[in-house]
Coordinates of C-alpha atoms (C1' of nucleotides) in Angstrom, one line a residue:
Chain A
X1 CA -208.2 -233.6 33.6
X2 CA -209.0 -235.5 36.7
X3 CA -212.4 -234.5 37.6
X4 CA -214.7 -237.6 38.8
X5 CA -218.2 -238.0 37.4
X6 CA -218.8 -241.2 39.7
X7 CA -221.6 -239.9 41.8
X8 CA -223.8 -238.5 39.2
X9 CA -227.1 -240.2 38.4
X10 CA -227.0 -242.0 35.3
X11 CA -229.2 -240.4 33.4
X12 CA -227.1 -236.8 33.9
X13 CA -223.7 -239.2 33.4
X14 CA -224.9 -239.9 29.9
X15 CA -226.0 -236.9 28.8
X16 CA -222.4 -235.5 30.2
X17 CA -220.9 -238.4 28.3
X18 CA -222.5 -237.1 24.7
X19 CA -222.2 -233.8 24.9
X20 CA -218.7 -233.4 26.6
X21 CA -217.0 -234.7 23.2
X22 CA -219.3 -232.1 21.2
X23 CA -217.8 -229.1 23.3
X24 CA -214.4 -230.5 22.9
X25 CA -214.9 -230.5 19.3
X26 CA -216.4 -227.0 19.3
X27 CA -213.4 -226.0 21.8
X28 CA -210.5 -227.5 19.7
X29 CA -211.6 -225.7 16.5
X30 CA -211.8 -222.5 18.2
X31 CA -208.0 -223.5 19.1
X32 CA -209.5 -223.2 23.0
X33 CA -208.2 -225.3 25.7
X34 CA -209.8 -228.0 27.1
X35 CA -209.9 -227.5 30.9
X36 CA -211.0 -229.5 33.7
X37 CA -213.1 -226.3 34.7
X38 CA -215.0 -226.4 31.5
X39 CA -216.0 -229.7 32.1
X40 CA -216.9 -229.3 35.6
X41 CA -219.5 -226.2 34.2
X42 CA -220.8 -228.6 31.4
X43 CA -221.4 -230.9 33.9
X44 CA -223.2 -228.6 35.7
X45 CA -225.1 -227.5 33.4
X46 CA -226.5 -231.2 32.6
X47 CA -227.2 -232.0 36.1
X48 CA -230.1 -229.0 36.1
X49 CA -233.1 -230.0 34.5
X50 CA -234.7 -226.9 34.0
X51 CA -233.9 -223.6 33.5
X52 CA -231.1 -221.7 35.8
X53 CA -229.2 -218.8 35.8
X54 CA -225.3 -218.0 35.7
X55 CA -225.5 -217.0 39.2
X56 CA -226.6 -219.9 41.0
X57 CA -224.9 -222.2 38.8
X58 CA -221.7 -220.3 40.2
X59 CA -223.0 -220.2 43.4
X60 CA -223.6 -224.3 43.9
X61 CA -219.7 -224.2 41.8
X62 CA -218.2 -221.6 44.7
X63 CA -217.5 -224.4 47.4
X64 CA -216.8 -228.3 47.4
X65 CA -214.3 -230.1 45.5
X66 CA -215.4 -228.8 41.9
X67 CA -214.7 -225.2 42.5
X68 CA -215.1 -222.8 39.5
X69 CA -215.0 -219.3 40.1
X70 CA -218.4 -216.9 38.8
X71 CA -215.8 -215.2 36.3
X72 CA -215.0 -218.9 34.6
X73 CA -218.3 -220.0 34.9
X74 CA -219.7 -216.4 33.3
X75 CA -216.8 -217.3 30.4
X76 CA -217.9 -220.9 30.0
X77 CA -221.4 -220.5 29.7
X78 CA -220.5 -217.7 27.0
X79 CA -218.7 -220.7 25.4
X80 CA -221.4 -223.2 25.6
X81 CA -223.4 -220.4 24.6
X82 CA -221.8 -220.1 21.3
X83 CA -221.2 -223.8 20.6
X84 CA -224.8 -224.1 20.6
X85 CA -225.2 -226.6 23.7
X86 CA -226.9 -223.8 26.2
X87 CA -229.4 -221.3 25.1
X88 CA -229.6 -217.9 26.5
X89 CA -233.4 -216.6 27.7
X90 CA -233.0 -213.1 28.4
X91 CA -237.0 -212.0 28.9
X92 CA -237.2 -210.7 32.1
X93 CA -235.8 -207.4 33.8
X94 CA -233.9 -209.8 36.1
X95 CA -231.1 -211.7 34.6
X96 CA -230.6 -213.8 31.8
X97 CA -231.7 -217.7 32.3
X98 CA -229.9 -220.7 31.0
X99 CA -230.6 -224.3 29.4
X100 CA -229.3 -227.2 27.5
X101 CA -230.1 -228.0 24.2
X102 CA -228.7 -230.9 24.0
X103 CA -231.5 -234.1 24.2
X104 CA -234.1 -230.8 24.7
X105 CA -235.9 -230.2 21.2
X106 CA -236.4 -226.6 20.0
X107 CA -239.6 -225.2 22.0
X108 CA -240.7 -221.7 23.1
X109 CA -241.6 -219.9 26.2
X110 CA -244.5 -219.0 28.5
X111 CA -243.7 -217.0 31.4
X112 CA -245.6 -216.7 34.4
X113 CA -246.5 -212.9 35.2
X114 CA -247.4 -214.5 38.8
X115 CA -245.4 -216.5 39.8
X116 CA -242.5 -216.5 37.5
X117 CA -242.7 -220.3 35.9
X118 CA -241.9 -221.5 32.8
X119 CA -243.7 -223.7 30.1
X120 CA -242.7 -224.9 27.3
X121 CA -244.3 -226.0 24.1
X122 CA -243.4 -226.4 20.4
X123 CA -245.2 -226.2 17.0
X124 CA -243.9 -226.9 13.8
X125 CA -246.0 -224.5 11.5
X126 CA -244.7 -221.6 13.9
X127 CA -241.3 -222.5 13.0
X128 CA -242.7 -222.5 9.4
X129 CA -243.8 -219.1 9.8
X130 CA -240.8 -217.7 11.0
X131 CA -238.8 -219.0 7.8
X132 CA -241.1 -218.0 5.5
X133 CA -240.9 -214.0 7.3
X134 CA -237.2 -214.7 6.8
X135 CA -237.4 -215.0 3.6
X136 CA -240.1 -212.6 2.6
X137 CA -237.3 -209.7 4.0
X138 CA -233.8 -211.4 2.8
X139 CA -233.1 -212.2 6.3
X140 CA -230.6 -215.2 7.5
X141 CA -232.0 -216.8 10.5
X142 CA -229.5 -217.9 12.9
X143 CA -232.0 -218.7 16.1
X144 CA -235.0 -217.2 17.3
X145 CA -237.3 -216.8 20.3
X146 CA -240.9 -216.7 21.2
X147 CA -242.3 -215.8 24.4
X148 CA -245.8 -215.0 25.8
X149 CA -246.2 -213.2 28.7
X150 CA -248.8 -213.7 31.0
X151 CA -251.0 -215.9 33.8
X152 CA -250.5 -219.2 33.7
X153 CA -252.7 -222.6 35.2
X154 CA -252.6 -222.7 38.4
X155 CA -252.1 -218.7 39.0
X156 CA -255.4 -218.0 37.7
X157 CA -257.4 -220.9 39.7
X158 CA -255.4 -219.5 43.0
X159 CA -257.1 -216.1 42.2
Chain B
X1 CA -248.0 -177.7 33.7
X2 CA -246.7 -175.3 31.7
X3 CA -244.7 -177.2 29.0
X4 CA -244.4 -175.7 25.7
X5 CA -245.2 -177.8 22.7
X6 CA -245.0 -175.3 20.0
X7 CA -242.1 -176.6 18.4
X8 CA -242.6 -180.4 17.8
X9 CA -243.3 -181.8 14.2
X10 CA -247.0 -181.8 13.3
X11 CA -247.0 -185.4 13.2
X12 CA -245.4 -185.9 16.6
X13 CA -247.7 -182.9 18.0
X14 CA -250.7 -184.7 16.7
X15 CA -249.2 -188.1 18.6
X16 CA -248.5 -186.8 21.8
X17 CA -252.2 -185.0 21.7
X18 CA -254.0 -188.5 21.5
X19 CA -251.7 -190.7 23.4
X20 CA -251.6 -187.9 26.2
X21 CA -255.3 -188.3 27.6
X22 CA -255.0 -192.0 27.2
X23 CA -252.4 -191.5 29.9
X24 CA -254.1 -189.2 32.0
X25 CA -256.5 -191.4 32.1
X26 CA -254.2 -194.4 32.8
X27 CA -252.7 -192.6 35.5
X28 CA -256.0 -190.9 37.1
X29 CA -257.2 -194.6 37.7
X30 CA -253.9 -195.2 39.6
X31 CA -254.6 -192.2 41.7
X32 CA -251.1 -191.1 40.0
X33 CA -250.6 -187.5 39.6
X34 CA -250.2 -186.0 36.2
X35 CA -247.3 -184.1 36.2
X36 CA -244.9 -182.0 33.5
X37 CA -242.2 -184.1 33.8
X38 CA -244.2 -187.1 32.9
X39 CA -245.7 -185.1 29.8
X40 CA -241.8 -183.8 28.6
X41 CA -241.3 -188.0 28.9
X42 CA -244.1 -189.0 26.9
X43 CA -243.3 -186.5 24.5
X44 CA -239.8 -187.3 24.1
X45 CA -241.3 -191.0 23.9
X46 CA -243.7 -189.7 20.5
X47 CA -240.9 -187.9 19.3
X48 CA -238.8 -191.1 18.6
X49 CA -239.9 -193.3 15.7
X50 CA -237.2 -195.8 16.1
X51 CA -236.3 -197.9 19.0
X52 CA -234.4 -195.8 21.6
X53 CA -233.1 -197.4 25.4
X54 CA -233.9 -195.4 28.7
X55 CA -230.4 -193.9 29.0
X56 CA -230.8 -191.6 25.6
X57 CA -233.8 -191.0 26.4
X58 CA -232.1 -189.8 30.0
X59 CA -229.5 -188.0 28.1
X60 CA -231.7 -186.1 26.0
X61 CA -233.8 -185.0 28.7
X62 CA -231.0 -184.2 30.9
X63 CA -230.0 -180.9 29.4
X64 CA -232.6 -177.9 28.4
X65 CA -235.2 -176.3 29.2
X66 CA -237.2 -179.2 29.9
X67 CA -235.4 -181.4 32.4
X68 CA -235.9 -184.6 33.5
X69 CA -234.0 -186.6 35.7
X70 CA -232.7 -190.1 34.8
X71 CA -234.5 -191.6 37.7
X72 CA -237.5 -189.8 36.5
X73 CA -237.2 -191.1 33.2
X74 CA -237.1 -194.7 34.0
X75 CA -239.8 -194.6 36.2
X76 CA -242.1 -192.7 33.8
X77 CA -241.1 -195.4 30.9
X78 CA -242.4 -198.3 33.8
X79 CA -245.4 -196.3 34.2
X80 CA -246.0 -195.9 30.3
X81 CA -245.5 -199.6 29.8
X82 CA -247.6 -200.7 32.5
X83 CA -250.4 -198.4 30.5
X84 CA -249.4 -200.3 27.1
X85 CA -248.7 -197.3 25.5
X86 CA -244.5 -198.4 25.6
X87 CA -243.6 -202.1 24.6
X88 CA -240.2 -202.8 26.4
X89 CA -237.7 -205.5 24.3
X90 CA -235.2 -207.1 26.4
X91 CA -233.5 -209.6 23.9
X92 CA -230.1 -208.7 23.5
X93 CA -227.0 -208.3 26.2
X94 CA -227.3 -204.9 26.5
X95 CA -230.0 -203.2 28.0
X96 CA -233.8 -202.7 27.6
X97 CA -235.1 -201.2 24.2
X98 CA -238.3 -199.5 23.8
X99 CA -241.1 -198.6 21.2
X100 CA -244.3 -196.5 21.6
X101 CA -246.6 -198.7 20.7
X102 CA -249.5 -196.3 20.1
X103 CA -249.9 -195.9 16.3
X104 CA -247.5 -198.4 15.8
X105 CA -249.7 -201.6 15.4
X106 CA -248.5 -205.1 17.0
X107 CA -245.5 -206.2 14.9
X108 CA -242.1 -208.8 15.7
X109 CA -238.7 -208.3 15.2
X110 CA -235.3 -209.6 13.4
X111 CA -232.4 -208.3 15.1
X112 CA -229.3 -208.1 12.9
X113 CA -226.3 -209.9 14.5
X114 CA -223.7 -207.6 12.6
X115 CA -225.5 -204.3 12.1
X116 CA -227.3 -204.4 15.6
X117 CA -230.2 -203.2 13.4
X118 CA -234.2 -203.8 14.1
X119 CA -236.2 -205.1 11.2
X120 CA -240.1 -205.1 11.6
X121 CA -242.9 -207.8 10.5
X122 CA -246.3 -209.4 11.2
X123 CA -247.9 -211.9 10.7
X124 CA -251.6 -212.4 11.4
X125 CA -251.0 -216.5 11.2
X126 CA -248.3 -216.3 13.9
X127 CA -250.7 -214.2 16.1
X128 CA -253.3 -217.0 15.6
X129 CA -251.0 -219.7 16.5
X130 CA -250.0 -218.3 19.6
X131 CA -253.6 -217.9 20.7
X132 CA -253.9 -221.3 20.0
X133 CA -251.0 -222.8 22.6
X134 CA -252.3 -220.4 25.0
X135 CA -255.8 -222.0 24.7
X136 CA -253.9 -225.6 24.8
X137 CA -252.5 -225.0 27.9
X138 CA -254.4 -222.8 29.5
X139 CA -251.9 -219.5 29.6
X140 CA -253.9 -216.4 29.7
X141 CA -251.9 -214.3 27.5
X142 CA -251.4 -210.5 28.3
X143 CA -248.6 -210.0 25.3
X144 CA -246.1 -212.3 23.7
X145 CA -243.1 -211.2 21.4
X146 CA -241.0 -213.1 18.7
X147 CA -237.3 -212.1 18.1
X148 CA -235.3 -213.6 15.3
X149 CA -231.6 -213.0 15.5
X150 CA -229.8 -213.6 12.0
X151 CA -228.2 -211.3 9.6
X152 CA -229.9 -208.9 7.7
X153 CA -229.9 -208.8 3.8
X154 CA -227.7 -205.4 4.1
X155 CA -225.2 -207.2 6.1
X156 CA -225.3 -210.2 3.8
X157 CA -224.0 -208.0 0.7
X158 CA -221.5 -206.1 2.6
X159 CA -219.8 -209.5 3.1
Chain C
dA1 C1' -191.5 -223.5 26.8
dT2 C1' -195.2 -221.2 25.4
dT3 C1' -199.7 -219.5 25.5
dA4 C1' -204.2 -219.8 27.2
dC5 C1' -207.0 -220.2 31.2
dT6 C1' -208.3 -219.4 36.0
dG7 C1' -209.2 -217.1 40.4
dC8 C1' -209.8 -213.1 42.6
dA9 C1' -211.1 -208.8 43.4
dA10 C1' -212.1 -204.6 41.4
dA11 C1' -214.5 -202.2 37.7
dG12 C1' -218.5 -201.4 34.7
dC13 C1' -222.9 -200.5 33.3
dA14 C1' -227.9 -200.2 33.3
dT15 C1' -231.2 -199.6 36.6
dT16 C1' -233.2 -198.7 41.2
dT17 C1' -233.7 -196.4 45.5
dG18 C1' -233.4 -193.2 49.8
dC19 C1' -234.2 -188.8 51.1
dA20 C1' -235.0 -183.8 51.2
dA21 C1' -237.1 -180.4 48.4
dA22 C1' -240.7 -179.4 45.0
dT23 C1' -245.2 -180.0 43.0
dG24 C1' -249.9 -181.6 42.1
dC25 C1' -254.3 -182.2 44.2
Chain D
dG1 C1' -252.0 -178.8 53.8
dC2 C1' -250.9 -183.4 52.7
dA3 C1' -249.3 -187.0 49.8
dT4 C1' -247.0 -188.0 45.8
dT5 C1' -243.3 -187.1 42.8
dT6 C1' -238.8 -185.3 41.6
dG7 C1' -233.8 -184.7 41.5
dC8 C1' -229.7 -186.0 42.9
dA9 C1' -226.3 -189.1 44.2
dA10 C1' -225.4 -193.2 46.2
dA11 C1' -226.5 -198.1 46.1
dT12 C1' -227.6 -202.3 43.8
dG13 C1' -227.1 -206.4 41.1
dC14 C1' -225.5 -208.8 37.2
dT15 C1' -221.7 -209.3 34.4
dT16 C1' -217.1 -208.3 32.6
dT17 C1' -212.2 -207.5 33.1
dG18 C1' -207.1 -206.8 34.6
dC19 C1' -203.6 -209.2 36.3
dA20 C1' -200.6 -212.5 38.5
dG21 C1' -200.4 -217.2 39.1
dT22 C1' -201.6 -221.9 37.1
dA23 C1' -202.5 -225.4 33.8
dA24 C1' -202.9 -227.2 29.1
dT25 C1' -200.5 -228.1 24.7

DNA sequence: ATTACTGCAAAGCATTTGCAAATGC
DNA sequence: GCATTTGCAAATGCTTTGCAGTAAT
């Protein structure tokens, strides 16, 4: 466990710092070893800012000092996946996409027919809505995921 | 086209004889031809009430009298969704699930963690809610889609 | 010392595509 | 007759896996 976080911007360092000890947690009940590769993917994962796929993550991971191979980084994220820290977006017909929950409240999707992009937003009496459907059909929510599909902003002005 | 529908279930023959001209007409503004393999997919579509995937679909088609080819079959679903008469579902790790979508009014889904089993609701609020962030920022919706993932009250029992 | 993890390259699986033959217009 | 569509099989692209070597406990 020698990996060095000195040249990260502080605001990524600190988020690192937070959730790092959550994953060791998650990782040491799961009687999962704590590996210098899983911190380097955590890290990562906290240095992107919005949302990124498995790939490129293992791509910007294939060279440099921090090398992970895609396999360990696939097996990570599945990891981080299930530990709650990352959620998994899988909308499109491309791949699945990729982001931190950590400091990165609950919010939904819109996805850009156009040009791909992603917004976000949040609202509480959606979330109300969804537990009361759970409960009208006996059903125990674990997570759940809305998305609308369609032209956003600047798309339709560049019409 | 010579394609024998004798033998389908009154209820699916009385499907596939409205949603057909819908996409005749769907494809006749595409300057898309109308062929039989494209009426033996759309039949095969109305002939599913569940949620099926494009490989048993293939598979079902791949044998018999009326044959279609897998690349066939995929490319027919793209067409039939493009024409909104197939809603595709890509939430889990698997692959793509569909659902005709004519007949089968707008509805969301929990997706059973355990059983791997599709429960259906709606909710006219949720609709309403959604048109509402779409009017806050501006999104013009074309569809949207809400998945919960939990465990269903079957699954719950059975514990 | 033991057991889990990693890297690598190969395999897997759903889906897409190129091309020659078939079909709709 | 001409252009699109089909079937087939091969290719693609993301993801997972087997295995031998390496690191964590």
């Amino acid at each position: 466990m020698s990996f060095d976080e000195q040249e990260l911007p502080e605001e990524v360092r600190q988020s690192v710092e937070e959730a790092w000890p959550l994953f060791v947690d998650f990782l040491k009940k799961k009687d999962a070893r704590v590996t210098q590769a899983r911190k380097i993917v955590l890290t990562q994962v906290f240095s992107r800012h919005d949302h990124f796929c498995a790939d490129d993550l293992a791509a910007e991971l294939s060279s440099g000092q921090n090398h992970v191979s895609r396999g360990t980084v696939y097996r990570t994220l599945a990891l981080m996946e299930e530990s709650g820290l990352v959620r998994v977006i899988r909308d499109t017909d491309v791949h699945a996409h990729y982001e931190h929950t950590y400091n990165h409240p609950h919010h939904e999707h819109m996805i850009c027919d156009k040009c791909g992009g992603f917004i976000e937003f949040s609202d509480g009496k959606l979330v109300e809505l969804i537990e009361k459907a759970c409960e009208n059909k006996n059903f125990k929510e674990r997570n759940h995921r809305v998305v609308i599909f369609g032209t956003c902003e600047n798309c339709i002005k560049s019409d």
